[in-house]
XYZ file of N, CA and C in Angstrom:
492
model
N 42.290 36.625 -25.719
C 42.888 35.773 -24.720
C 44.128 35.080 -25.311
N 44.977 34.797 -24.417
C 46.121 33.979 -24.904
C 46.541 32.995 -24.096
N 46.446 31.376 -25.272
C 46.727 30.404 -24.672
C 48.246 29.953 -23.981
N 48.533 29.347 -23.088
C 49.686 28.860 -22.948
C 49.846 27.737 -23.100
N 50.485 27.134 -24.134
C 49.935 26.011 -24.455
C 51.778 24.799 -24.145
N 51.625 23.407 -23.681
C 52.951 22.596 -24.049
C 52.754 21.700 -25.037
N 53.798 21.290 -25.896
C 53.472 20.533 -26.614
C 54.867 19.583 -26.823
N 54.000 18.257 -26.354
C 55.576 17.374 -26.129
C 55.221 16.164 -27.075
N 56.742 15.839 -27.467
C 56.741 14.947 -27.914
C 56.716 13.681 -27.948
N 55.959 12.670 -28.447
C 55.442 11.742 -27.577
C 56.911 10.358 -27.865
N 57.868 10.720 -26.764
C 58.622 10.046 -26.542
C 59.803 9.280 -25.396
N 60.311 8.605 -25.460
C 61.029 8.342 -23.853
C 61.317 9.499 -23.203
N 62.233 10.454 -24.203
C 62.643 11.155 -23.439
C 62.135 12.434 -23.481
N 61.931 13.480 -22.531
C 61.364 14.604 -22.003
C 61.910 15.551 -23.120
N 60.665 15.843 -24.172
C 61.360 16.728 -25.158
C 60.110 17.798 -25.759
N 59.926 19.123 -25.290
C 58.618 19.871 -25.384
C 58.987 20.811 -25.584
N 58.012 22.371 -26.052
C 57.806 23.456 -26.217
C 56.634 24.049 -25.320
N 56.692 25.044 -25.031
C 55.728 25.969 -24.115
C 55.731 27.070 -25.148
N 54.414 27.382 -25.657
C 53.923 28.360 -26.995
C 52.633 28.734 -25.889
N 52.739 30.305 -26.457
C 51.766 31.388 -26.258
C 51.357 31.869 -27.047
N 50.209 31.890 -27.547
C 49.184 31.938 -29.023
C 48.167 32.339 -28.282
N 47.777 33.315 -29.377
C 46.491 34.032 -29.223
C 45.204 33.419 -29.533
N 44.339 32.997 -28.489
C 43.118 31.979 -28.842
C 42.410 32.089 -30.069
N 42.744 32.963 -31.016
C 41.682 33.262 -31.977
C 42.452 33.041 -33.576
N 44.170 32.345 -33.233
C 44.584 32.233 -34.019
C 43.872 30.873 -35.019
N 44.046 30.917 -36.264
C 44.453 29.705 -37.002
C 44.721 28.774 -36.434
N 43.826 27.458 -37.018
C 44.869 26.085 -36.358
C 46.269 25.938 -37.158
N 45.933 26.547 -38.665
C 46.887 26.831 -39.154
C 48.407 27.308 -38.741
N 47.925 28.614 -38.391
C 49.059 29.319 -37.608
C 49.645 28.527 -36.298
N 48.524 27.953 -35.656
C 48.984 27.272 -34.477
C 50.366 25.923 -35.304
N 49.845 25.591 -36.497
C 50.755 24.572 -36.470
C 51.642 24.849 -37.306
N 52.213 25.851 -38.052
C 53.360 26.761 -38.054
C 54.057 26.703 -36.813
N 53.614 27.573 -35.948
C 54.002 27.780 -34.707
C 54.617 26.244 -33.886
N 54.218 25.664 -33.928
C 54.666 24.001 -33.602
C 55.937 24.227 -34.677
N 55.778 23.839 -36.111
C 56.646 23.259 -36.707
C 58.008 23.855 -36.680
N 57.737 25.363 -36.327
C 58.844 26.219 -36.225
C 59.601 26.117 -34.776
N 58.641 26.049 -33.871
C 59.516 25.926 -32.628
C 60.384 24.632 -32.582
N 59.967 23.614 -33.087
C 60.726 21.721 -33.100
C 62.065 21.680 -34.096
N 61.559 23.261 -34.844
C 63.092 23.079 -36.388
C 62.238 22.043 -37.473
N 61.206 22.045 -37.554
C 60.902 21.128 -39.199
C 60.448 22.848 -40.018
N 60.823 22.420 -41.432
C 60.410 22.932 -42.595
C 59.399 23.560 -42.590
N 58.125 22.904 -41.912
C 56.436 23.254 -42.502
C 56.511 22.900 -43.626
N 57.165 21.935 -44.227
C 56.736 21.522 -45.645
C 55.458 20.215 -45.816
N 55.845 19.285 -44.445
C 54.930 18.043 -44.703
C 53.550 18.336 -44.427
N 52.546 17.183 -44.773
C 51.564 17.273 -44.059
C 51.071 17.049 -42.510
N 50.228 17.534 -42.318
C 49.857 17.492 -40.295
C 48.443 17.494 -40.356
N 48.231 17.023 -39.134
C 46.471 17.067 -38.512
C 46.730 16.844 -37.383
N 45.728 18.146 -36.577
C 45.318 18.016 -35.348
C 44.260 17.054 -35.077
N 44.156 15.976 -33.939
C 43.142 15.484 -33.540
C 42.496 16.348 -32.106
N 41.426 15.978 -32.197
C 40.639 16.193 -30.854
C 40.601 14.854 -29.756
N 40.711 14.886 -28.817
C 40.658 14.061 -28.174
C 40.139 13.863 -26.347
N 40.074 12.747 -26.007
C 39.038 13.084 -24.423
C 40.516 13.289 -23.544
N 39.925 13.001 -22.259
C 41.083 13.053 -20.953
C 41.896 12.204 -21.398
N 41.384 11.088 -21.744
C 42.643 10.188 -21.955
C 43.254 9.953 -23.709
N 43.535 10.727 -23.960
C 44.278 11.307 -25.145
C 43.552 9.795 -26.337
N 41.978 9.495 -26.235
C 41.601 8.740 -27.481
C 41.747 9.718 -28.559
N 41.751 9.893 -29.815
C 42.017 10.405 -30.827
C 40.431 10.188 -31.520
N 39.999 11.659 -31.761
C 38.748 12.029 -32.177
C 38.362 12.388 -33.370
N 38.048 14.263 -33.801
C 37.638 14.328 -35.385
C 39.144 14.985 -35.722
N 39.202 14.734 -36.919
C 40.480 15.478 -37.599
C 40.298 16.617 -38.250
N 41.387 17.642 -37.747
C 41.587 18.859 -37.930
C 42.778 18.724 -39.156
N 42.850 18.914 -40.751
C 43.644 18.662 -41.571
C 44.232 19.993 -41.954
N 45.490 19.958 -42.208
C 46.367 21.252 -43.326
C 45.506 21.509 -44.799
N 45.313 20.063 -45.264
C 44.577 20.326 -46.805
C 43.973 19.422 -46.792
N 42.895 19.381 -47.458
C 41.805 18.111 -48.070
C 42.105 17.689 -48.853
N 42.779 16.181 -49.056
C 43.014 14.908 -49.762
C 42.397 14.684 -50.356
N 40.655 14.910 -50.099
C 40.095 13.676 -50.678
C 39.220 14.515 -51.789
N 39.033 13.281 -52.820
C 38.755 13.444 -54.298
C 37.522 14.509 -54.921
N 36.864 14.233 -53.654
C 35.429 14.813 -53.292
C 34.846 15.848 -52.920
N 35.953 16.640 -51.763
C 35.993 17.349 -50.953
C 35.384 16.370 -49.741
N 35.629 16.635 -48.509
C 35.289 15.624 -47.037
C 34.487 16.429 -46.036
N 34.078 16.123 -45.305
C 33.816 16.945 -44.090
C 34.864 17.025 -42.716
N 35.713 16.833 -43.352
C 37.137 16.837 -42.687
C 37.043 18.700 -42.190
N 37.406 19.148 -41.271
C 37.544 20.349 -40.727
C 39.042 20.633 -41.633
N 39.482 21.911 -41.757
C 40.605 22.449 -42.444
C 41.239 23.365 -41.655
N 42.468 23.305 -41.415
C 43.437 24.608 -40.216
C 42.771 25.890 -40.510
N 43.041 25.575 -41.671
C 42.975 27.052 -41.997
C 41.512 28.128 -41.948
N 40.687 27.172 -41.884
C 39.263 27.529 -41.420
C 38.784 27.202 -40.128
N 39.444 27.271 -39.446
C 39.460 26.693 -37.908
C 40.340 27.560 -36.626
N 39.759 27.867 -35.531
C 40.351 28.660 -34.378
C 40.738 28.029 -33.673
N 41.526 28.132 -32.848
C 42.149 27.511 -31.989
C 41.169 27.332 -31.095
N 40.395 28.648 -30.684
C 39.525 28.543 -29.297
C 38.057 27.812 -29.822
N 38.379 27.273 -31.067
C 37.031 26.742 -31.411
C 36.931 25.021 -30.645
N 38.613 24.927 -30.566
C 39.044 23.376 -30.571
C 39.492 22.898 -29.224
N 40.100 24.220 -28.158
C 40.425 23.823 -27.578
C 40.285 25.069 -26.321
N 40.114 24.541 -25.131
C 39.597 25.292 -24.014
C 39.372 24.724 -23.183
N 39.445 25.400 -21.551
C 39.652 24.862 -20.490
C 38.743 23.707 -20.065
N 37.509 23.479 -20.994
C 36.578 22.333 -20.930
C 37.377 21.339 -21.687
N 37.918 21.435 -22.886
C 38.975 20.419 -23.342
C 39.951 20.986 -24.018
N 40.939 20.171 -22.828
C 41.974 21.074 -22.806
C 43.225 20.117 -23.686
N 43.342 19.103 -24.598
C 44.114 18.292 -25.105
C 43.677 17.944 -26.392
N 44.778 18.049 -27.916
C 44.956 18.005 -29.273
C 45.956 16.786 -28.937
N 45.745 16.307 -30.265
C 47.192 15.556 -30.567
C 47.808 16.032 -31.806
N 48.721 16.309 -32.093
C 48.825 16.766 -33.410
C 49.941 15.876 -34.290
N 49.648 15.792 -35.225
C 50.746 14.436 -36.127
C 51.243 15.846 -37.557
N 53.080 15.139 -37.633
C 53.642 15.901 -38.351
C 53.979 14.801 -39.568
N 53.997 15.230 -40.318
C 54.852 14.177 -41.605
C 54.372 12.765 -41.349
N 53.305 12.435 -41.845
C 52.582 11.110 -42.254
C 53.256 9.808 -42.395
N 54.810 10.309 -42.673
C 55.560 9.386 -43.474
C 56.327 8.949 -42.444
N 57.095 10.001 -41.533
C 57.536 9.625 -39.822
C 56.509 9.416 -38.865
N 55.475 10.399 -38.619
C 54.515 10.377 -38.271
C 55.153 11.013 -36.699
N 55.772 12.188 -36.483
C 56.041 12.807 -35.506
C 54.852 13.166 -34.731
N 54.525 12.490 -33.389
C 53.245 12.589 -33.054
C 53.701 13.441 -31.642
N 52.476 14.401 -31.303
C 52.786 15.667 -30.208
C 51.596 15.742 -29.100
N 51.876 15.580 -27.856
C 50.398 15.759 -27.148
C 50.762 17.159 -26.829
N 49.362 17.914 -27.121
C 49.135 19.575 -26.927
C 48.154 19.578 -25.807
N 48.801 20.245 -24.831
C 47.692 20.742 -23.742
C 47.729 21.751 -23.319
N 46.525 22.167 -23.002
C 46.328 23.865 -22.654
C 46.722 24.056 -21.185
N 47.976 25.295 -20.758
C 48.538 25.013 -19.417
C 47.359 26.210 -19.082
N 47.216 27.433 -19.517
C 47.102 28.578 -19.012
C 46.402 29.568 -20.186
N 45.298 30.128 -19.651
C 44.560 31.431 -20.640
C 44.831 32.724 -19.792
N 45.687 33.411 -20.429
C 45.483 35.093 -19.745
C 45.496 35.734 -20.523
N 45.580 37.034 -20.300
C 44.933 38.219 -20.818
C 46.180 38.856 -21.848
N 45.734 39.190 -23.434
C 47.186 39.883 -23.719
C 47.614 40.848 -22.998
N 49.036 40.677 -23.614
C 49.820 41.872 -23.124
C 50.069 43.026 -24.465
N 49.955 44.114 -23.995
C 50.218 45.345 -24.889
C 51.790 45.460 -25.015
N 51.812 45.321 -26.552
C 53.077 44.931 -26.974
C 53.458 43.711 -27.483
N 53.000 42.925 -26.450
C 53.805 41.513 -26.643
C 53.537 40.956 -28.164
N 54.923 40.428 -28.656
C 54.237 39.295 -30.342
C 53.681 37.961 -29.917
N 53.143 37.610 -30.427
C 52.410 36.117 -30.720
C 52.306 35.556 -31.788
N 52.439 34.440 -32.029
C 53.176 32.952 -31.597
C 54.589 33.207 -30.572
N 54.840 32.883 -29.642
C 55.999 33.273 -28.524
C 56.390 31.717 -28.058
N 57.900 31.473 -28.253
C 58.130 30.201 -27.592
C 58.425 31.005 -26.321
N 57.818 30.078 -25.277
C 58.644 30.625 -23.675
C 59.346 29.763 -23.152
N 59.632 28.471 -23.415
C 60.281 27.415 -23.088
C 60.543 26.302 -23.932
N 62.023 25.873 -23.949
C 62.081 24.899 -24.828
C 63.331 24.065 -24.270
N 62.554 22.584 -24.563
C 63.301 21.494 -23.579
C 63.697 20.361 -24.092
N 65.016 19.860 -24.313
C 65.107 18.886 -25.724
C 65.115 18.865 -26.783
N 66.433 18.325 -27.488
C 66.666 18.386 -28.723
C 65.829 17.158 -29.689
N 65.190 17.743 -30.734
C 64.864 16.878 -31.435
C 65.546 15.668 -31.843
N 65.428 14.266 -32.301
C 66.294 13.523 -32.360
C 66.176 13.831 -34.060
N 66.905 12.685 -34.570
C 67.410 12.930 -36.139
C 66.021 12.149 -37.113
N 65.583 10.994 -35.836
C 64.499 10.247 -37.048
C 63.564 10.186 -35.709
N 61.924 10.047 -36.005
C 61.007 10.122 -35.037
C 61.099 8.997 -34.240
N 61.003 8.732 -32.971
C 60.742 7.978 -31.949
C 59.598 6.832 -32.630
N 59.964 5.656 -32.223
C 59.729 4.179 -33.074
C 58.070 4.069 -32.047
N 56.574 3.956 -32.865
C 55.850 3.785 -32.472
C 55.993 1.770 -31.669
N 55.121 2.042 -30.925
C 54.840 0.525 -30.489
C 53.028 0.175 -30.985
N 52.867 -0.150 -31.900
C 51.210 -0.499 -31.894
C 50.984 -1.406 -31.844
N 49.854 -1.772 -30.810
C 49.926 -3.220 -30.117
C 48.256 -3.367 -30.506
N 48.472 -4.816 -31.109
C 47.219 -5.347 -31.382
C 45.920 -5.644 -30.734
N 44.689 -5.621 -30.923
C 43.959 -6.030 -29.596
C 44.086 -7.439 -29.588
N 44.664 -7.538 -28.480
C 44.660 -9.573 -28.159
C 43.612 -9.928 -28.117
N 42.208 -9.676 -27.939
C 41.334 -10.480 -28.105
C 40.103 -10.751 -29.481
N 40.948 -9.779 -30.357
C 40.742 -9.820 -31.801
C 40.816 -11.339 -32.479
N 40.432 -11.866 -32.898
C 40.815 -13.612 -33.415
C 40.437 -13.643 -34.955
N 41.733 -13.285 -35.649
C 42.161 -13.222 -37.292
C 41.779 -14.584 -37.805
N 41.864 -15.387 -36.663
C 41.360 -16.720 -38.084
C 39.911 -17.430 -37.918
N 39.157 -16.616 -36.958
C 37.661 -16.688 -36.915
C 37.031 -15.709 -38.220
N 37.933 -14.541 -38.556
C 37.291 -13.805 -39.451
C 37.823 -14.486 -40.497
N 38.413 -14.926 -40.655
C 39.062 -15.605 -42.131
C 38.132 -16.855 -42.885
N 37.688 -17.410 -41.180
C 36.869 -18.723 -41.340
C 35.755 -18.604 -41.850
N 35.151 -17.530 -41.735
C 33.471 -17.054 -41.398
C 33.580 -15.867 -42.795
N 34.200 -16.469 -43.901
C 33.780 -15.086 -44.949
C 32.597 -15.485 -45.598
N 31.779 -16.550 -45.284
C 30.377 -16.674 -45.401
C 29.727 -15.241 -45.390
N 29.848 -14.974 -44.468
C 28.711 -13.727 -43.472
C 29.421 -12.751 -44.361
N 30.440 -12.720 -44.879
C 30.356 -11.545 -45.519
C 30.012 -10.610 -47.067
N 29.465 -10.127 -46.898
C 28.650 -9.482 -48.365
C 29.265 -8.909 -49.461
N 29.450 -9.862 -50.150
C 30.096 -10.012 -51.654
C 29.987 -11.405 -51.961
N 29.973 -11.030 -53.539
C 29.847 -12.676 -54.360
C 31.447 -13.228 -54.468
N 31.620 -14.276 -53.853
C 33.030 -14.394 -54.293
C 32.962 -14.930 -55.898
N 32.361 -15.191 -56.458
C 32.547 -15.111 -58.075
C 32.658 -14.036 -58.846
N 32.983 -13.098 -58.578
C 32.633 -11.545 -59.042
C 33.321 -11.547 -60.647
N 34.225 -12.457 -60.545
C 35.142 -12.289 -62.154
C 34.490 -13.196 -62.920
């Protein structure tokens, strides 16, 4: 099967790709396929998230494992596309370069049938020029969070403050 997938960038202005990938690819390959259609390198790091209807951000799908230990972090490269994503859930988020943090909502438009012949990874549409530096997040605090109730109350919390 082959997905039709858009993947826009999460910014003011209207700036996306329309990719046709074969459901059984790599998340890997899938995010090649991203990095190449936008013009980045594929040099930084990325992770796909999973996420509900309303694009909360779920388990992470990573390029490489960071951690010291090994994680139970899922890995691209051991991972299908159709494992992650399908007409039951049909939305990824995917984050490029940690350091900009180029963030992308991926949604599944369309599954049909290959075509004999056709290559895959296929851009079929492309809309907007990348800008030069990533679009400026807004992260907004929860207002009803209260920083100086937790500050007040480090009673309750478990540690000796004499530790030295």
């Amino acid at each position: 099967m082959i997905y039709k997938i858009r993947i826009i960038l999460d910014a003011q202005e209207d700036i996306f790709r329309d990719i046709e990938i074969d459901a059984g690819n790599s998340m890997e390959e899938f995010h090649n396929a991203i990095a190449q259609s936008f013009g980045f390198l594929g040099n930084e790091m990325a992770s796909f998230y999973t996420c509900d209807e309303d694009w909360n951000q779920d388990e992470e799908i990573a390029l490489f494992d960071m951690s010291d230990t090994g994680s139970d972090v899922r890995l691209m490269n051991e991972t299908f596309l159709e494992d992650v994503m399908n007409a039951k859930n049909p939305k990824l988020i995917y984050v490029y370069d940690f350091l900009n943090m180029w963030t992308f909502f991926v949604e599944l438009a369309d599954i049909v049938e290959n075509e004999p012949g056709a290559a895959y990874p296929n851009v079929l549409f492309s809309f907007g020029e990348l800008p030069e530096t990533p679009p400026e997040k807004n992260f907004k605090a929860d207002p009803t969070f209260d920083f100086d109730d937790t500050l007040e109350n480090y009673d309750d919390l478990d540690f000796d403050e004499n530790w030295n």
